[in-house]
Coordinates of C-alpha atoms and ligand atoms in Angstrom, one line a residue:
X188 CA 0.0 0.0 0.0
X189 CA 1.0 3.6 -0.5
X190 CA 1.4 6.3 2.1
X191 CA -2.0 7.5 3.3
X192 CA -3.0 10.8 4.9
X193 CA -4.3 10.5 8.5
X194 CA -4.6 14.3 9.0
X195 CA -3.1 17.3 7.4
X196 CA 0.7 16.8 7.4
X197 CA 0.4 13.3 9.0
X198 CA 0.6 10.1 7.0
X199 CA 0.4 6.4 7.6
X200 CA 3.2 4.2 6.3
X201 CA 4.1 0.6 6.9
X202 CA 2.8 -2.7 5.7
X203 CA -0.4 -4.8 6.0
X204 CA 0.7 -8.4 6.4
X205 CA -2.3 -10.2 5.1
X206 CA -0.9 -13.7 5.3
X207 CA 1.0 -13.9 8.5
X208 CA -0.6 -16.6 10.7
X209 CA 1.8 -16.8 13.7
X210 CA 3.5 -14.4 16.0
X211 CA 6.4 -15.2 18.2
X212 CA 6.1 -18.8 17.0
X213 CA 3.1 -19.1 19.3
X214 CA 0.2 -16.7 18.8
X215 CA -2.3 -17.5 16.0
X216 CA -3.0 -14.5 13.8
X217 CA -6.3 -15.5 12.1
X218 CA -6.8 -12.0 10.7
X219 CA -3.1 -11.3 9.8
X220 CA -1.6 -8.1 11.1
X221 CA 0.0 -4.8 10.1
X222 CA 3.1 -2.9 11.1
X223 CA 2.2 0.8 11.2
X224 CA 4.6 3.7 11.0
X225 CA 3.7 7.4 10.9
X226 CA 5.2 10.4 9.2
X227 CA 4.7 13.8 10.9
X228 CA 5.7 17.0 9.1
X229 CA 6.2 20.3 11.0
X230 CA 7.3 23.5 9.3
X231 CA 10.9 22.8 10.2
X232 CA 11.4 19.1 10.9
X233 CA 10.0 15.7 9.9
X234 CA 9.6 12.8 12.2
X235 CA 9.0 9.1 11.4
X236 CA 7.4 7.3 14.2
X237 CA 8.4 3.6 14.3
X238 CA 9.3 1.5 11.2
X239 CA 8.2 -1.9 10.1
X240 CA 9.0 -5.6 10.3
X241 CA 12.1 -6.3 8.2
X242 CA 10.1 -8.9 6.2
X243 CA 8.1 -6.0 4.8
X244 CA 10.8 -3.4 4.9
X245 CA 10.9 -3.0 1.2
X246 CA 7.4 -1.6 1.3
X247 CA 8.4 1.0 3.9
X248 CA 11.4 2.0 1.7
X249 CA 9.2 2.4 -1.4
X250 CA 6.9 4.6 0.7
X251 CA 9.9 6.7 1.8
X252 CA 11.4 6.9 -1.7
X253 CA 10.0 10.5 -2.3
X254 CA 10.5 11.7 1.2
X255 CA 13.8 13.6 1.1
X256 CA 13.9 14.6 4.8
X257 CA 13.5 12.8 8.0
X258 CA 15.1 14.5 11.1
X259 CA 13.9 12.2 13.8
X260 CA 13.1 8.5 13.9
X261 CA 11.0 7.9 17.0
X262 CA 11.0 4.4 18.5
X263 CA 8.2 3.6 21.0
X264 CA 9.2 0.0 21.4
X265 CA 12.4 -2.0 20.7
X266 CA 10.7 -5.1 19.4
X267 CA 11.9 -5.9 15.9
X268 CA 8.5 -5.9 14.2
X269 CA 8.6 -2.1 14.6
X270 CA 12.3 -1.4 15.0
X271 CA 13.8 -3.8 12.6
X272 CA 14.1 -1.3 9.8
X273 CA 15.7 1.5 12.0
X274 CA 19.3 0.8 10.9
X275 CA 18.2 1.0 7.2
X276 CA 16.2 4.1 7.7
X277 CA 19.0 5.8 9.6
X278 CA 21.4 5.0 6.8
X279 CA 18.9 6.5 4.3
X280 CA 18.7 9.7 6.4
X281 CA 22.3 10.3 7.7
X282 CA 21.3 13.4 9.6
X283 CA 18.4 11.8 11.4
X284 CA 18.5 11.2 15.2
X285 CA 17.0 8.1 16.8
X286 CA 14.7 9.2 19.6
X287 CA 13.5 6.9 22.3
X288 CA 13.6 6.3 26.1
X289 CA 17.0 5.6 27.4
X290 CA 16.2 2.0 28.1
X291 CA 14.8 1.6 24.6
X292 CA 18.0 3.0 23.1
X293 CA 20.0 0.5 25.1
X294 CA 17.8 -2.4 24.0
X295 CA 18.0 -1.2 20.3
X296 CA 21.7 -1.0 20.6
X297 CA 21.7 -4.6 21.9
X298 CA 19.4 -5.9 19.2
X299 CA 20.9 -4.2 16.1
X300 CA 23.8 -2.2 14.9
X301 CA 23.2 1.5 15.6
X302 CA 25.8 4.2 15.6
X303 CA 25.8 5.7 19.1
X304 CA 26.2 9.3 17.9
X305 CA 22.7 9.0 16.3
X306 CA 21.0 8.5 19.7
X307 CA 18.7 11.1 21.3
X308 CA 17.4 9.8 24.6
X309 CA 14.2 11.5 25.9
X310 CA 12.9 11.6 29.5
X311 CA 9.3 11.3 30.5
X312 CA 7.4 14.4 29.3
X313 CA 10.3 15.7 27.2
X314 CA 9.2 17.5 24.0
X315 CA 10.5 18.0 20.5
X316 CA 9.4 21.0 18.4
X317 CA 8.9 20.1 14.7
X318 CA 7.8 23.7 13.9
X319 CA 4.2 24.3 14.7
X320 CA 3.9 20.7 16.0
X321 CA 5.1 19.4 19.3
X322 CA 5.9 15.8 20.2
X323 CA 5.6 15.0 23.9
X324 CA 7.1 11.7 24.9
X325 CA 5.4 10.0 27.8
X326 CA 7.1 6.9 29.3
X327 CA 4.7 4.1 29.7
X328 CA 6.8 1.0 30.6
X329 CA 5.6 -2.6 30.2
X330 CA 3.3 -2.3 27.3
X331 CA 4.6 -5.0 26.8
X332 CA 8.3 -4.6 27.2
X333 CA 10.0 -2.5 29.9
X334 CA 11.2 0.3 27.6
X335 CA 8.0 1.5 26.0
X336 CA 6.7 5.0 25.7
X337 CA 4.0 6.9 23.8
X338 CA 4.0 10.2 21.9
X339 CA 1.4 12.9 22.3
X340 CA 1.1 15.2 19.4
X341 CA -0.3 18.2 21.3
X342 CA -1.6 20.5 18.5
X343 CA -3.5 17.7 16.7
X344 CA -4.5 15.8 19.9
X345 CA -3.3 12.5 18.4
X346 CA -1.7 9.8 20.6
X347 CA 0.8 7.4 19.1
X348 CA 0.9 4.4 21.4
X349 CA 3.2 1.7 19.9
X350 CA 1.7 -1.7 20.7
X351 CA -0.7 -0.3 23.3
X352 CA -4.4 -0.5 22.0
X353 CA -3.2 -2.5 18.9
X354 CA -4.8 -5.3 17.1
X355 CA -3.5 -8.1 14.9
X356 CA -5.9 -7.2 12.1
X357 CA -5.0 -6.9 8.4
X358 CA -7.4 -4.5 6.8
X359 CA -7.5 -1.9 4.0
X360 CA -9.3 0.5 6.3
X361 CA -7.1 3.1 7.9
X362 CA -9.5 3.6 10.7
X363 CA -11.2 1.1 13.0
X364 CA -14.9 0.2 13.2
X365 CA -16.6 -2.1 15.6
X366 CA -15.1 -5.2 13.8
X367 CA -11.8 -4.4 15.6
X368 CA -13.2 -5.3 19.0
X369 CA -12.4 -9.1 18.9
X370 CA -8.9 -8.7 17.4
X371 CA -8.2 -5.9 19.8
X372 CA -9.4 -8.0 22.8
X373 CA -7.4 -11.0 21.6
X374 CA -4.3 -8.7 21.3
X375 CA -4.9 -7.4 24.8
X376 CA -5.3 -11.0 26.1
X377 CA -2.1 -12.3 24.6
X378 CA 0.1 -9.3 24.8
X379 CA -1.0 -6.8 27.4
X380 CA -3.0 -8.7 30.0
X381 CA 0.0 -9.7 32.2
X382 CA 0.7 -6.0 32.7
X383 CA -2.9 -4.9 33.4
X384 CA -2.1 -3.2 36.8
X385 CA 0.4 -1.0 35.1
X386 CA -1.8 -0.4 32.1
X387 CA -4.6 0.8 34.4
X388 CA -2.2 3.5 35.6
X389 CA -1.3 4.4 32.0
X390 CA -5.0 4.8 31.3
X391 CA -5.2 7.3 34.1
X392 CA -2.4 9.3 32.5
X393 CA -4.1 9.1 29.1
X394 CA -7.6 10.1 30.1
X395 CA -6.9 13.8 30.8
X396 CA -5.3 14.2 27.3
X397 CA -8.7 13.4 25.8
X398 CA -7.1 12.2 22.5
X399 CA -9.1 12.8 19.3
X400 CA -7.2 10.0 17.6
X401 CA -5.1 7.0 18.7
X402 CA -2.6 5.5 16.3
X403 CA -1.1 2.2 17.2
X404 CA 1.6 0.1 15.5
X405 CA -0.8 -2.9 14.8
X406 CA -4.2 -2.7 13.2
X407 CA -6.3 0.3 12.3
X408 CA -6.2 3.7 14.0
X409 CA -9.0 4.9 16.2
X410 CA -10.8 8.0 15.2
X411 CA -13.1 7.4 18.1
X412 CA -10.7 6.6 20.8
X413 CA -13.4 6.3 23.4
X414 CA -14.3 2.9 21.9
X415 CA -10.9 1.4 22.7
X416 CA -10.3 3.4 25.9
X417 CA -13.6 2.2 27.4
X418 CA -12.8 -1.4 26.3
X419 CA -9.4 -1.3 28.0
X420 CA -10.9 0.2 31.1
X421 CA -13.3 -2.8 31.3
X422 CA -10.6 -5.4 30.5
X423 CA -8.2 -4.2 33.1
X424 CA -10.9 -3.7 35.8
X425 CA -10.6 -5.9 38.9
X426 CA -13.9 -7.8 38.7
X427 CA -14.2 -10.8 36.4
X428 CA -17.6 -11.8 34.9
X429 CA -20.0 -14.6 35.8
X430 CA -18.2 -16.8 33.3
X431 CA -16.6 -20.3 33.4
X432 CA -14.1 -21.8 31.0
X433 CA -13.8 -25.6 30.7
X434 CA -10.6 -26.6 28.8
X435 CA -10.6 -30.4 28.4
X436 CA -9.6 -33.5 26.6
X437 CA -11.6 -36.7 26.4
X438 CA -10.0 -39.9 25.1
X439 CA -12.8 -42.4 25.3
X440 CA -15.9 -40.3 26.3
X441 CA -15.9 -40.4 30.1
X442 CA -14.5 -36.9 30.6
X443 CA -16.8 -35.7 27.9
X444 CA -19.8 -36.9 30.0
X445 CA -18.5 -34.9 33.0
X446 CA -17.9 -31.8 30.8
X447 CA -21.4 -32.0 29.3
X448 CA -23.0 -32.4 32.7
X449 CA -21.0 -29.4 34.1
X450 CA -21.8 -27.2 31.0
X451 CA -25.5 -28.0 31.2
X452 CA -25.7 -27.4 34.9
X453 CA -23.9 -24.0 34.7
X454 CA -26.0 -22.9 31.8
X455 CA -29.1 -23.8 33.7
X456 CA -27.9 -21.5 36.5
X457 CA -27.5 -18.7 34.0
X458 CA -23.7 -18.8 34.1
X459 CA -21.9 -18.1 30.9
X460 CA -19.8 -21.2 30.1
X461 CA -17.3 -22.0 27.4
X462 CA -16.1 -25.6 26.9
X463 CA -12.9 -25.9 24.9
X464 CA -12.0 -29.3 23.5
X465 CA -8.2 -28.7 23.4
X466 CA -7.7 -31.1 20.5
X467 CA -9.5 -28.6 18.2
X468 CA -9.3 -25.3 20.1
X469 CA -7.0 -22.4 18.9
X470 CA -5.1 -20.8 21.8
X471 CA -6.4 -17.4 20.9
X472 CA -10.1 -18.4 21.4
X473 CA -9.3 -19.5 24.9
X474 CA -7.1 -16.5 25.6
X475 CA -9.9 -14.0 24.7
X476 CA -12.2 -15.6 27.2
X477 CA -9.5 -15.6 29.9
X478 CA -9.8 -11.8 29.9
X479 CA -12.9 -11.8 32.1
X480 CA -13.6 -15.3 33.2
X481 CA -14.0 -15.9 37.0
X482 CA -13.4 -19.7 36.9
X483 CA -11.6 -22.3 34.9
X484 CA -12.4 -26.0 35.3
X485 CA -9.8 -28.3 33.8
X486 CA -11.1 -31.7 32.8
X487 CA -9.0 -34.6 31.6
X488 CA -8.5 -38.3 31.7
X489 CA -5.5 -39.4 33.8
X490 CA -2.7 -39.9 31.4
X491 CA 0.6 -41.6 32.6
X492 CA -0.5 -40.6 36.2
X493 CA -1.0 -36.9 35.4
X494 CA -3.2 -34.7 33.1
X495 CA -3.4 -35.3 29.4
X496 CA -0.4 -33.4 27.9
X497 CA -2.8 -31.2 25.8
X498 CA -3.8 -29.4 29.1
X499 CA -0.2 -28.4 30.0
X500 CA 0.1 -25.5 27.5
X501 CA -3.3 -24.1 28.7
X502 CA -2.3 -24.1 32.3
X503 CA 1.1 -22.6 31.5
X504 CA -0.4 -19.9 29.3
X505 CA -3.1 -19.1 31.9
X506 CA -0.4 -18.7 34.5
X507 CA 1.7 -16.5 32.2
X508 CA -1.2 -14.2 31.1
X509 CA -2.2 -13.6 34.7
X510 CA -5.9 -13.2 34.1
X511 CA -8.5 -12.1 36.8
X512 CA -9.5 -15.7 37.6
X513 CA -10.8 -16.3 41.1
X514 CA -11.5 -20.0 41.1
X515 CA -10.0 -23.1 39.5
X516 CA -11.6 -26.6 39.4
X517 CA -10.5 -30.0 38.3
X518 CA -12.5 -33.0 36.9
X519 CA -10.7 -36.2 36.1
X520 CA -11.6 -39.7 34.9
X521 CA -9.2 -42.5 35.6
X522 CA -9.0 -46.3 35.4
X523 CA -6.5 -47.4 38.0
X524 CA -5.0 -44.3 39.7
X525 CA -3.2 -40.9 39.2
X526 CA -4.1 -37.3 39.6
X527 CA -4.4 -34.3 37.3
X528 CA -4.7 -31.6 39.9
X529 CA -1.2 -31.5 41.4
X530 CA 0.8 -31.1 38.3
X531 CA -1.6 -28.5 36.8
X532 CA -1.7 -26.4 40.0
X533 CA 2.1 -26.5 40.1
X534 CA 2.1 -24.8 36.6
X535 CA 0.0 -21.9 37.9
X536 CA 1.9 -20.3 40.8
X537 CA 1.0 -16.8 39.6
X538 CA -2.8 -17.3 40.0
X539 CA -4.1 -16.4 43.4
X540 CA -7.1 -18.6 43.1
X541 CA -9.3 -20.7 45.3
X542 CA -9.2 -24.3 44.3
X543 CA -12.7 -25.8 44.1
X544 CA -13.7 -29.3 45.3
X545 CA -12.1 -31.7 42.7
X546 CA -14.2 -34.3 40.9
X547 CA -12.5 -37.7 40.4
X548 CA -14.4 -40.5 38.6
X549 CA -13.3 -44.1 38.0
X550 CA -14.4 -45.4 34.6
X551 CA -17.7 -44.5 33.2
X552 CA -19.4 -41.8 35.3
X553 CA -22.2 -43.2 37.5
X554 CA -25.0 -41.5 39.3
X555 CA -22.9 -40.5 42.3
X556 CA -20.2 -39.1 39.9
X557 CA -22.8 -37.0 38.1
X558 CA -24.0 -35.8 41.5
X559 CA -20.4 -34.8 42.3
X560 CA -20.4 -32.7 39.1
X561 CA -23.8 -31.2 40.2
X562 CA -22.2 -30.3 43.5
X563 CA -19.4 -28.5 41.6
X564 CA -22.0 -26.6 39.7
X565 CA -23.5 -25.6 43.1
X566 CA -20.2 -24.6 44.4
X567 CA -19.4 -22.4 41.4
X568 CA -22.9 -20.8 41.4
X569 CA -22.5 -19.9 45.1
X570 CA -19.0 -18.4 44.6
X571 CA -20.3 -16.5 41.6
X572 CA -23.2 -15.0 43.4
X573 CA -21.5 -11.6 43.9
X574 CA -20.4 -11.4 40.2
Ligands
FEO759 FE1 4.4 -5.3 17.9 FE2 5.8 -5.9 20.8 O1 5.8 -5.6 19.0

């Protein structure tokens, strides 16, 4: 795509990566992604905010072909999907300075070859005058690396946020509509959720700015920033919803019977419930629901004395993403012995949760086993009363 105007003197650059399907070798990208950069012209100086992933770097260079002057390259975040083209851009514009937080400059210097006399560190709230346009740099660490900052373009009331508020969404639209909600929530779940306490503080710093536009480094920009600011406020808020997730595997049907009973019982109580057969579930579907679930019930046959191996990544990821969970339950079916609970709980030390009464069933579930599942439904319903 070509450079596109965002506002007078401000343009989008970068690449829409329609076909990328995996990020960090882990996260599914069902909707592709984009790597956004932004060109801001003042009456004296020109700034390029972020670059692009090197795999799409040729697109950025084509977009810059008729841009004779860049005085500042601003880096909000050192991760290579935005910084990877910085050495090439600095080579193209030999008088340009690389502007970033001191920590970001250190990380960039670790990650790539950058001449040290090109660096211009900025402190929190430092400003740069482009001539009639002022860039104010606000340090907002841990979104989602420690060096991150955002840039406030005061005269235009536009906030450039790096990854914060981003979405892995390839689209020809420059600006977001409501279809961005799920990709943005998935992005929050997988990238930002572990840092939600800090993000809540960043939201408090952003609110008084009342931005009229938010431009991120992934996905479309927000012309109506209230949409994404309100969504983030809800996602980082302390109280989870009246929602239960049931990640499970069933090898010969017994665990499936337990899951079906649990799901039906919770639904009858008006509790939102999402079963995830982990043999067919994409991680991102589960991650989105982790944003506001109150309870997760793991269900598995005993497999070599522990849980089925398909449950291990789910427990590990749930621990790493640090969702708002309050309760965790376990249901297992077994033939001669073993336990799923101990090894799964050992994978989730970050989760400050109450463990619900486990259900353990030998062979095909009988009437008293189903009654134990019903009792788990009662226990969850009672714990969820205040939600
Ligand atoms: Fe999109 Fe953390 O880089």
